[in-house]
Short mmCIF file of C-alpha atoms and ligand atoms in Angstrom, two decimals:
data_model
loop_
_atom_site.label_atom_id
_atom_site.label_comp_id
_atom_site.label_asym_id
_atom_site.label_seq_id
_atom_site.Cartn_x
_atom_site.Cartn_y
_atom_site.Cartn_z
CA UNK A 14 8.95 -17.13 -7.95
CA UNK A 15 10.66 -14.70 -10.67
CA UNK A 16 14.48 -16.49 -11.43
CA UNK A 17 17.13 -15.65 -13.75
CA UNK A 18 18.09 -19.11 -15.48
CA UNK A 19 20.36 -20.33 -18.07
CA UNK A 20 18.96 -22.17 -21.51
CA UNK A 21 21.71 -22.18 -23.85
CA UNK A 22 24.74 -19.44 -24.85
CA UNK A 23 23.39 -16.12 -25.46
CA UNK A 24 19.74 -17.85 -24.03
CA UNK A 25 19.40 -16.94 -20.20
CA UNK A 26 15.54 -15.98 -19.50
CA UNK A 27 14.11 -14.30 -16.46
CA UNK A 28 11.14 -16.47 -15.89
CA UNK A 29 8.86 -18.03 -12.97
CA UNK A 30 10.15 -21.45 -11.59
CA UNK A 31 8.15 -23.33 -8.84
CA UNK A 32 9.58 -22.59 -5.23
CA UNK A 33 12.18 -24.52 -3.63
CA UNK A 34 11.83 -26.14 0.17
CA UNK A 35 14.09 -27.11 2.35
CA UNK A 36 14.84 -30.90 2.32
CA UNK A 37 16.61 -32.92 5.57
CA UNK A 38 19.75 -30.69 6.61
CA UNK A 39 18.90 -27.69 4.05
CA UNK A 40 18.02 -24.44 4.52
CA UNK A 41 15.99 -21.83 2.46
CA UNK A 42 17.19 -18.66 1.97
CA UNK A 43 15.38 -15.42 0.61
CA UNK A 44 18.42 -14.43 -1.45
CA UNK A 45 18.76 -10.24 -0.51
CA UNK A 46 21.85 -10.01 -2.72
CA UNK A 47 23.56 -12.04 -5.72
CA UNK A 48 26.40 -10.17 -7.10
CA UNK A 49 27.66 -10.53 -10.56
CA UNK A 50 30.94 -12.83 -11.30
CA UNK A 51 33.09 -12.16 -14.47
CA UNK A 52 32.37 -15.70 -14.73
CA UNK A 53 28.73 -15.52 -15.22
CA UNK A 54 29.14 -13.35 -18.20
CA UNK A 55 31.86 -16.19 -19.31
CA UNK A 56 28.24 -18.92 -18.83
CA UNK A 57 26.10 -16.40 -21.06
CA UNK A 58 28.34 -16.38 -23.57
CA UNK A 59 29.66 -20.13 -24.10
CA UNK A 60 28.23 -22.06 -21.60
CA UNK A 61 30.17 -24.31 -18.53
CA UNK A 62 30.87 -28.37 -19.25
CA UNK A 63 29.69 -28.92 -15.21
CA UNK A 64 26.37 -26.83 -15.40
CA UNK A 65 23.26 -28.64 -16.67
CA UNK A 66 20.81 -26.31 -17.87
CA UNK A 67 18.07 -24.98 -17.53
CA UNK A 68 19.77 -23.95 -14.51
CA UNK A 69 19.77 -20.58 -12.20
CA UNK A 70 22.94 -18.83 -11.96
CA UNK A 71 24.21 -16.95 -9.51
CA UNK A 72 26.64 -17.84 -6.93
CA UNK A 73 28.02 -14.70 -4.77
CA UNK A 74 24.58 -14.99 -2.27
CA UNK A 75 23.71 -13.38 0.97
CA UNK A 76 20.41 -13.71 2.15
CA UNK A 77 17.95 -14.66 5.33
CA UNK A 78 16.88 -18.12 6.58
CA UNK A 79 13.20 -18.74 5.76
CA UNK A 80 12.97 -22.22 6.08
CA UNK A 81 15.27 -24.67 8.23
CA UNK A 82 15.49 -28.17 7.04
CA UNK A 83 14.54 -31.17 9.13
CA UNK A 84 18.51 -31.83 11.20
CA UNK A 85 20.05 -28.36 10.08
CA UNK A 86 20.59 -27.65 13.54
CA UNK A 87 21.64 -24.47 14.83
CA UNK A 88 20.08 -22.21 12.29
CA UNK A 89 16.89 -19.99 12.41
CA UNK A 90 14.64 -18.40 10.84
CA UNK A 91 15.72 -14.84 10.26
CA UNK A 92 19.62 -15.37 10.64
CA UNK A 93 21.48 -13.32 7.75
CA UNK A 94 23.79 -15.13 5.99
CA UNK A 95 26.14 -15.45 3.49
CA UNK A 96 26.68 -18.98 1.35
CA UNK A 97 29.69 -20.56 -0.48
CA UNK A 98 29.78 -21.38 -4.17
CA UNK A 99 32.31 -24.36 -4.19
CA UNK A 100 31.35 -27.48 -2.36
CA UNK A 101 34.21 -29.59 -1.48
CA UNK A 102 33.43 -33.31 -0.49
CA UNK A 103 34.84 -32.95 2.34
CA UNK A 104 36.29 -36.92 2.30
CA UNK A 105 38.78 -37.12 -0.11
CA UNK A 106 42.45 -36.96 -0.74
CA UNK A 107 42.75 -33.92 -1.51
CA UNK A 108 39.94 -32.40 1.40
CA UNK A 109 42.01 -34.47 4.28
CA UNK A 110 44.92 -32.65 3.38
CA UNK A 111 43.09 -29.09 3.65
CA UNK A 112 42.93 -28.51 -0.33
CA UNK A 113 38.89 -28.39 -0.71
CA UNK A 114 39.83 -26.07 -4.16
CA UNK A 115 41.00 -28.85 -5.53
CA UNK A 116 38.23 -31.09 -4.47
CA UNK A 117 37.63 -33.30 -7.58
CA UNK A 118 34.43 -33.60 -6.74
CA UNK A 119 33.76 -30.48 -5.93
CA UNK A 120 30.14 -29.24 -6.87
CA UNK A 121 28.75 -25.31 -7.19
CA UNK A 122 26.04 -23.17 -6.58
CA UNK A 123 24.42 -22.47 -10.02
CA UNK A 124 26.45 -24.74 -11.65
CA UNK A 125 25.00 -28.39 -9.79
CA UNK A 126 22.65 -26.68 -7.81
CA UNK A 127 20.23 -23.94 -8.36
CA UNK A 128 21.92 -20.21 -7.67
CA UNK A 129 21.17 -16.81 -6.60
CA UNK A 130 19.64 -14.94 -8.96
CA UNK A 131 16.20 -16.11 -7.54
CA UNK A 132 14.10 -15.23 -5.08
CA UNK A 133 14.63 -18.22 -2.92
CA UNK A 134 17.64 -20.06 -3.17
CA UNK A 135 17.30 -23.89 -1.33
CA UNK A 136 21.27 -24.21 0.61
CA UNK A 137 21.63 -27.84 -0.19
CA UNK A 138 22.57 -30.26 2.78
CA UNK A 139 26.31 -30.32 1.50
CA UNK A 140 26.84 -26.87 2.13
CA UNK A 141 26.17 -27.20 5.75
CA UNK A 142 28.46 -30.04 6.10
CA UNK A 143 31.55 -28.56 5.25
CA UNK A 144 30.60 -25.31 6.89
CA UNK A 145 29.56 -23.65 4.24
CA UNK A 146 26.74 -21.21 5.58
CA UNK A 147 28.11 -17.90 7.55
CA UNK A 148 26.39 -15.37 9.65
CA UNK A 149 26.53 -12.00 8.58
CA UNK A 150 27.87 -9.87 10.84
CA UNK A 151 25.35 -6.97 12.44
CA UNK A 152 26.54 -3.89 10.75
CA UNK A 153 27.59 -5.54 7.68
CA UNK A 154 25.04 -4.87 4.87
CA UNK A 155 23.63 -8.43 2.56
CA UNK A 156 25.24 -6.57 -0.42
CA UNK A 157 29.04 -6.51 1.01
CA UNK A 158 28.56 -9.68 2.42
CA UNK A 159 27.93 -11.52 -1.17
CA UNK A 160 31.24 -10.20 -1.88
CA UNK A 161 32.68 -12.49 0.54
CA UNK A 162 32.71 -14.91 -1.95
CA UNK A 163 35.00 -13.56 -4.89
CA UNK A 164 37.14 -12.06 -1.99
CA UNK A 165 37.81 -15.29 -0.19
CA UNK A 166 38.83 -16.77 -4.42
CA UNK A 167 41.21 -13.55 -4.10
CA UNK A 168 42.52 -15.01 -0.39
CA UNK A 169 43.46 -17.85 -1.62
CA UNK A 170 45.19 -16.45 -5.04
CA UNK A 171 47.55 -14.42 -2.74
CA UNK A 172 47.89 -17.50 0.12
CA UNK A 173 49.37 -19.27 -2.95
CA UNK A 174 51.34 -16.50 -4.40
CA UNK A 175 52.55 -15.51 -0.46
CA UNK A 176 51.64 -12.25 -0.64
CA UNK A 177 52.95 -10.18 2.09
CA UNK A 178 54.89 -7.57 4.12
CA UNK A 179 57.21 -5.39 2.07
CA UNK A 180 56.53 -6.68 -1.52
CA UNK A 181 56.04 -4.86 -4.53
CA UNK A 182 52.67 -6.42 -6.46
CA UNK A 183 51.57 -6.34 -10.05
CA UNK A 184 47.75 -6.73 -10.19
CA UNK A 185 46.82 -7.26 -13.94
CA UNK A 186 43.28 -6.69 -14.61
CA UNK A 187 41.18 -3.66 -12.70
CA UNK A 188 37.52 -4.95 -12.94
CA UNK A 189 36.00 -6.46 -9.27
CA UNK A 190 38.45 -9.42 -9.17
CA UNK A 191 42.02 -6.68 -9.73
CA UNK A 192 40.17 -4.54 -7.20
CA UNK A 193 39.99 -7.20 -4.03
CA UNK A 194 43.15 -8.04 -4.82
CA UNK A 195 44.99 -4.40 -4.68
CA UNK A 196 43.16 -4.09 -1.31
CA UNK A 197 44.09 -7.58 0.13
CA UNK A 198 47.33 -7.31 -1.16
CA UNK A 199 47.49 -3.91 0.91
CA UNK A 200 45.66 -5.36 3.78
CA UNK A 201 48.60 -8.12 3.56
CA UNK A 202 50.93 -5.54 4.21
CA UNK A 203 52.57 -5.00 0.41
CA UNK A 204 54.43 -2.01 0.43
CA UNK A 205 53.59 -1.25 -3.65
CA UNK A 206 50.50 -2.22 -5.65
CA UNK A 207 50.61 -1.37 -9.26
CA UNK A 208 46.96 -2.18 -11.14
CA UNK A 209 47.99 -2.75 -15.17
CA UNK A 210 44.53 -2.85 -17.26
CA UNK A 211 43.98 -2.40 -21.21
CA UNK A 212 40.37 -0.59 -20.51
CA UNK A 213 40.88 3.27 -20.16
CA UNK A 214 37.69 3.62 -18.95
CA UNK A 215 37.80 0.49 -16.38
CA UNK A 216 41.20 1.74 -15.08
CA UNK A 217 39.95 4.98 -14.50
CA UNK A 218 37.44 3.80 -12.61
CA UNK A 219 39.47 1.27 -10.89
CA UNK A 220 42.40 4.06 -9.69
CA UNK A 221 39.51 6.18 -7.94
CA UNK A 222 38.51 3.62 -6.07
CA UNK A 223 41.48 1.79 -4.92
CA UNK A 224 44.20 4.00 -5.46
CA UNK A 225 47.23 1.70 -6.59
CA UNK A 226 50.25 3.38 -6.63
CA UNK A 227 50.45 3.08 -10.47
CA UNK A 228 48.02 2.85 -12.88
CA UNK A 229 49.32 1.48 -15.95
CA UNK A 230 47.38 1.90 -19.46
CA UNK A 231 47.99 -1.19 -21.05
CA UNK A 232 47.10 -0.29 -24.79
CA UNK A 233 49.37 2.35 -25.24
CA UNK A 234 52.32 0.97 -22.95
CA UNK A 235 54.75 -2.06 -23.08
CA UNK A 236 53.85 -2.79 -19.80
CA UNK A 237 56.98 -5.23 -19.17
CA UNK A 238 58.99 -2.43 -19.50
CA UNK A 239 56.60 0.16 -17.32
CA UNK A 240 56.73 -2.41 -14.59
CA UNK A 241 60.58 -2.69 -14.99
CA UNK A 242 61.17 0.68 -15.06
CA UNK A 243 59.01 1.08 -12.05
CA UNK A 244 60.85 -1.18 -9.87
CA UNK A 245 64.43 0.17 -10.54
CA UNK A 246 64.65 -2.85 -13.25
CA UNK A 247 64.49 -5.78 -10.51
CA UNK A 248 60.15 -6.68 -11.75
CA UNK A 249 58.13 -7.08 -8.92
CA UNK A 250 57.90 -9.51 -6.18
CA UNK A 251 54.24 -11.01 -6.96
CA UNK A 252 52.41 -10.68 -10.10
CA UNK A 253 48.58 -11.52 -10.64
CA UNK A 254 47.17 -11.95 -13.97
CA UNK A 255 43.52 -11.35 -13.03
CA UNK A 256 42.25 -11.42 -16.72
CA UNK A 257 41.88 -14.26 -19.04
CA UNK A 258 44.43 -13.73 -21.58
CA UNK A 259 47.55 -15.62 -22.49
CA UNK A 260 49.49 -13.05 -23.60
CA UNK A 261 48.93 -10.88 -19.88
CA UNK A 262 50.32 -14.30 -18.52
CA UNK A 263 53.12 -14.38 -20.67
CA UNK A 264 54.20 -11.16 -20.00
CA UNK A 265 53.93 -11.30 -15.99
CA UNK A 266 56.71 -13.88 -16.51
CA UNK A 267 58.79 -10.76 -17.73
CA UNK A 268 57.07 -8.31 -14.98
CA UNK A 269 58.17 -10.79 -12.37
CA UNK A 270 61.64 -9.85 -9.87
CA UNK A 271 64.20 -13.09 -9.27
CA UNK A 272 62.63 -15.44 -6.37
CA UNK A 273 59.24 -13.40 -8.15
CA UNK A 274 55.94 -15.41 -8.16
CA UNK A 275 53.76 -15.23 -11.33
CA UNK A 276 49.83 -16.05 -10.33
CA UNK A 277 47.51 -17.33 -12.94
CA UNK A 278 44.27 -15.91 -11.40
CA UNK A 279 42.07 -15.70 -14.31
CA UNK A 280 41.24 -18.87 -16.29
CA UNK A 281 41.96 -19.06 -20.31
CA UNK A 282 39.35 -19.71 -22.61
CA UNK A 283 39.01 -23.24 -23.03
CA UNK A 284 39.61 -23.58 -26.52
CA UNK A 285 42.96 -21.61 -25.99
CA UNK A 286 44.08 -22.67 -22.79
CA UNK A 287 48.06 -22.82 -24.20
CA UNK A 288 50.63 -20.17 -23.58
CA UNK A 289 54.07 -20.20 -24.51
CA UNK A 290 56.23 -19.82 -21.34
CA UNK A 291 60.18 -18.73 -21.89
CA UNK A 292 61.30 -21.54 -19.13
CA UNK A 293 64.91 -20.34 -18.62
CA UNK A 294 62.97 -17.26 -16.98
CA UNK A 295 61.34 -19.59 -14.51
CA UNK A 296 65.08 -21.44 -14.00
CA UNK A 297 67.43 -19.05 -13.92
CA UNK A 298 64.99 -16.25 -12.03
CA UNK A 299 63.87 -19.26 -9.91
CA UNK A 300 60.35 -17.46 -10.63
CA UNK A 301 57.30 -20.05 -9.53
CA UNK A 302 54.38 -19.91 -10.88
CA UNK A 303 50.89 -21.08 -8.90
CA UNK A 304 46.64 -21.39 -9.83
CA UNK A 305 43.73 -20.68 -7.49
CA UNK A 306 40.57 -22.01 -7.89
CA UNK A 307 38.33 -20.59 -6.20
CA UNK A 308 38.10 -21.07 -2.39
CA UNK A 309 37.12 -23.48 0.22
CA UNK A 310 34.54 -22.72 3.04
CA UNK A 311 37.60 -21.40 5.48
CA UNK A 312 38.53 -18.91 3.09
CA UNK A 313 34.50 -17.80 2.68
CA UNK A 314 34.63 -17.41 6.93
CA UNK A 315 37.68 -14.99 7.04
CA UNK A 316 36.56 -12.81 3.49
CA UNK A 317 33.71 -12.44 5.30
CA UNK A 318 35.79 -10.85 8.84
CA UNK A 319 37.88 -9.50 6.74
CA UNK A 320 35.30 -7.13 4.99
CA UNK A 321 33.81 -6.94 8.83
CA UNK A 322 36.34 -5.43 10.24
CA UNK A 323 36.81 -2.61 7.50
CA UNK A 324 40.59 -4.36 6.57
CA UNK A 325 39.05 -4.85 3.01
CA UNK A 326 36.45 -2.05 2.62
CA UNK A 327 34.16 -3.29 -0.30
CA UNK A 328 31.21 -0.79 -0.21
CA UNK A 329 32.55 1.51 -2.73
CA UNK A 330 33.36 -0.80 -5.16
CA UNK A 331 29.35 -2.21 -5.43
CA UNK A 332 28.85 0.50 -8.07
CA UNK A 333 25.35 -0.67 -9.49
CA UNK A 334 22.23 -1.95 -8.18
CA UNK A 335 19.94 -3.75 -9.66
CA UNK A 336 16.70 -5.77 -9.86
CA UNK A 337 16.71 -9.10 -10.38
CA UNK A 338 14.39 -8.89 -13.72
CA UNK A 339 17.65 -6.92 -14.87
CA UNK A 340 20.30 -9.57 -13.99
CA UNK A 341 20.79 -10.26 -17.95
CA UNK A 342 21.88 -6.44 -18.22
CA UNK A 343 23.76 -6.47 -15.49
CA UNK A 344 25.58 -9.55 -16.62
CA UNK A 345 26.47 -7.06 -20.02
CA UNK A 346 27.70 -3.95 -17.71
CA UNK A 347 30.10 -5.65 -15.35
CA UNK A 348 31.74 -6.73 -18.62
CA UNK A 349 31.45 -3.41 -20.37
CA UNK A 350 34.18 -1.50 -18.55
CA UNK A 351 31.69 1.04 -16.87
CA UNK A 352 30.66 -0.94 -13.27
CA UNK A 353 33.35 -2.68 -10.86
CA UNK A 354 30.61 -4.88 -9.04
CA UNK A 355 27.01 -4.92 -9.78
CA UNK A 356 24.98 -6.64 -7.23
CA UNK A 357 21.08 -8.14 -8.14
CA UNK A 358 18.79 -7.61 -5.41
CA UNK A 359 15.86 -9.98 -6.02
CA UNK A 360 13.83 -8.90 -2.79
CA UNK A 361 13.82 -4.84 -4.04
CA UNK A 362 16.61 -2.88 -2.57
CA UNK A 363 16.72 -2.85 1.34
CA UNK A 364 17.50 0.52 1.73
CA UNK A 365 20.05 -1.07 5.17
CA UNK A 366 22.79 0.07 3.41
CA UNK A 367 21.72 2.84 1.32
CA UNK A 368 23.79 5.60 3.60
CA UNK A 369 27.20 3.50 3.56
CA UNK A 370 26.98 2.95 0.09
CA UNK A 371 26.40 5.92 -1.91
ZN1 ZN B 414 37.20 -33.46 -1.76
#
């Protein structure tokens, strides 16, 4: 089978690999969509200290059963479904008390195991256990439901940050990420979203499709002071740095309103992971500041209702469509600025959604 797999930086190859079974409790999927993560562009570039290569990346799959592993009861060949990328253990400290993003021994899909930009993609055993397989809703198109997964990372960002009824929300970063969460945070009930992003041409794209109620231009603004002065001077409730830079962190300190909370969505680079962080605003503004990392299976289940049920509409927002022998370039276009979501469709398009999507 044709797969899209990672050598070294700047080395991923779209080659043939032998084809995966389905071992006790697996299942094998014929992966129908794998949409593109900021982070896979992140692997291209420098590589990830928990993924051995070669290795298949890929890890926002929906697909159909094709093979059910000896004991992976209840499943079928045929069902549609949608897979998690984090595996928590499920046993330890931190899984008893309900945190599975925090799992310390947490493995991924195309990090551990082999991902979705293949063919076939073998569901290990593990993923079952902890729930980790969901049926795709009739209705609900493979490519919308591979967005389940960066929309249940974006659940848990604002579960952390308590996003909610009233609030005025910062969103700082418009590519695919910025855009689940304006919509969740509307969906949540926020009664402002402003989207802040240093891209021209990724905000304009961003506003059509989302419609915050401010777009701010963050290379020709101080944005502290746009958010500020859009907010009467009180900042906003909830900020959400959803790029990787240190300075859009340090400044959502700034955007944030007294009893605000700053999240750190986005990751740094991990050879500048430091910021520096003016802690009389956090004591005296009695601003917190949370993480998210990723999601756990629970958060996978209601993306995926959530998208269902037309709350968070993600159609529009799949802007290219590829195949999967050009996953590399669409790796390079999510990060230029001119897609929000590109999805790879390794079985040829499947024309089910073609009408909602255009
Ligand atoms: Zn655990």
């Amino acid at each position: 089978m044709r797969v899209v797999r990672f050598h070294a930086p700047r080395d991923v190859r779209v080659e043939d690999a032998p084809e995966p079974t389905a071992g006790p409790g697996d299942l094998l999927i014929r992966v129908r969509n794998c949409s593109v993560c900021g982070t896979d562009a992140k692997i291209w570039r420098s590589g990830h200290p928990d993924l051995r290569p070669p290795r298949v990346l890929g890890h926002e799959v929906a697909g159909e059963v094709v093979e059910v592993g000896e004991g992976a009861d209840g499943w079928s060949v045929g069902d549609r479904v949608q897979v998690i990328a984090a595996i928590p253990d499920g046993t330890c400290h931190e899984c008893r008390h309900g945190w599975q993003t925090v799992c310390p021994n947490q493995e991924r899909i195309g990090y551990q195991h082999d991902g979705g930009f293949a063919e076939l993609m073998r569901v290990p055993a593990t993923v079952l256990a902890v729930g980790g397989v969901n049926r795709v809703p009739a209705g609900l198109s493979f490519a919308e439901a591979s967005v389940a997964e960066p929309l249940s990372c974006v659940i848990n960002g604002q579960e952390q940050a308590r996003v909610g009824d009233g609030q005025t929300v910062v969103v700082v970063g418009a590519g695919p990420i910025g855009c689940l969460h304006v919509r969740l945070a509307r969906a949540r009930g926020a009664a402002r979203v402003l989207l802040v992003e240093l891209s021209r041409r990724r905000l304009a794209l961003a506003a059509g499709l989302v419609a915050p109620d401010e777009a701010v231009a963050a290379d020709a603004t101080d944005t502290v002071a746009a958010v500020r002065g859009l907010t009467g001077g009180r900042g906003a409730d909830v900020v959400i740095v959803a790029a990787g830079s240190g300075q859009a962190q340090e400044d959502a300190l700034r955007m944030a309103a007294r009893r605000g909370t700053v999240s750190f969505f986005g990751g740094l680079p991990r050879d500048r992971p430091t910021i520096t962080c003016d802690a009389n605003i956090v004591h005296y503004r009695e601003v917190a500041i949370v993480g998210a990392n990723g999601s756990s299976p629970d958060h996978n289940r209601r993306a995926l209702g959530l998208i269902a049920s037309g709350a968070v509409p993600v159609a529009d927002l799949i802007t290219h469509r590829l195949p999967l022998e050009r996953a590399v370039e669409g790796i390079h276009t999510m990060t230029s600025g001119e897609a929000i979501k590109v999805t790879v469709e390794p079985a040829g398009p499947t024309g089910e959604s073609a009408g909602r999507n255009r």
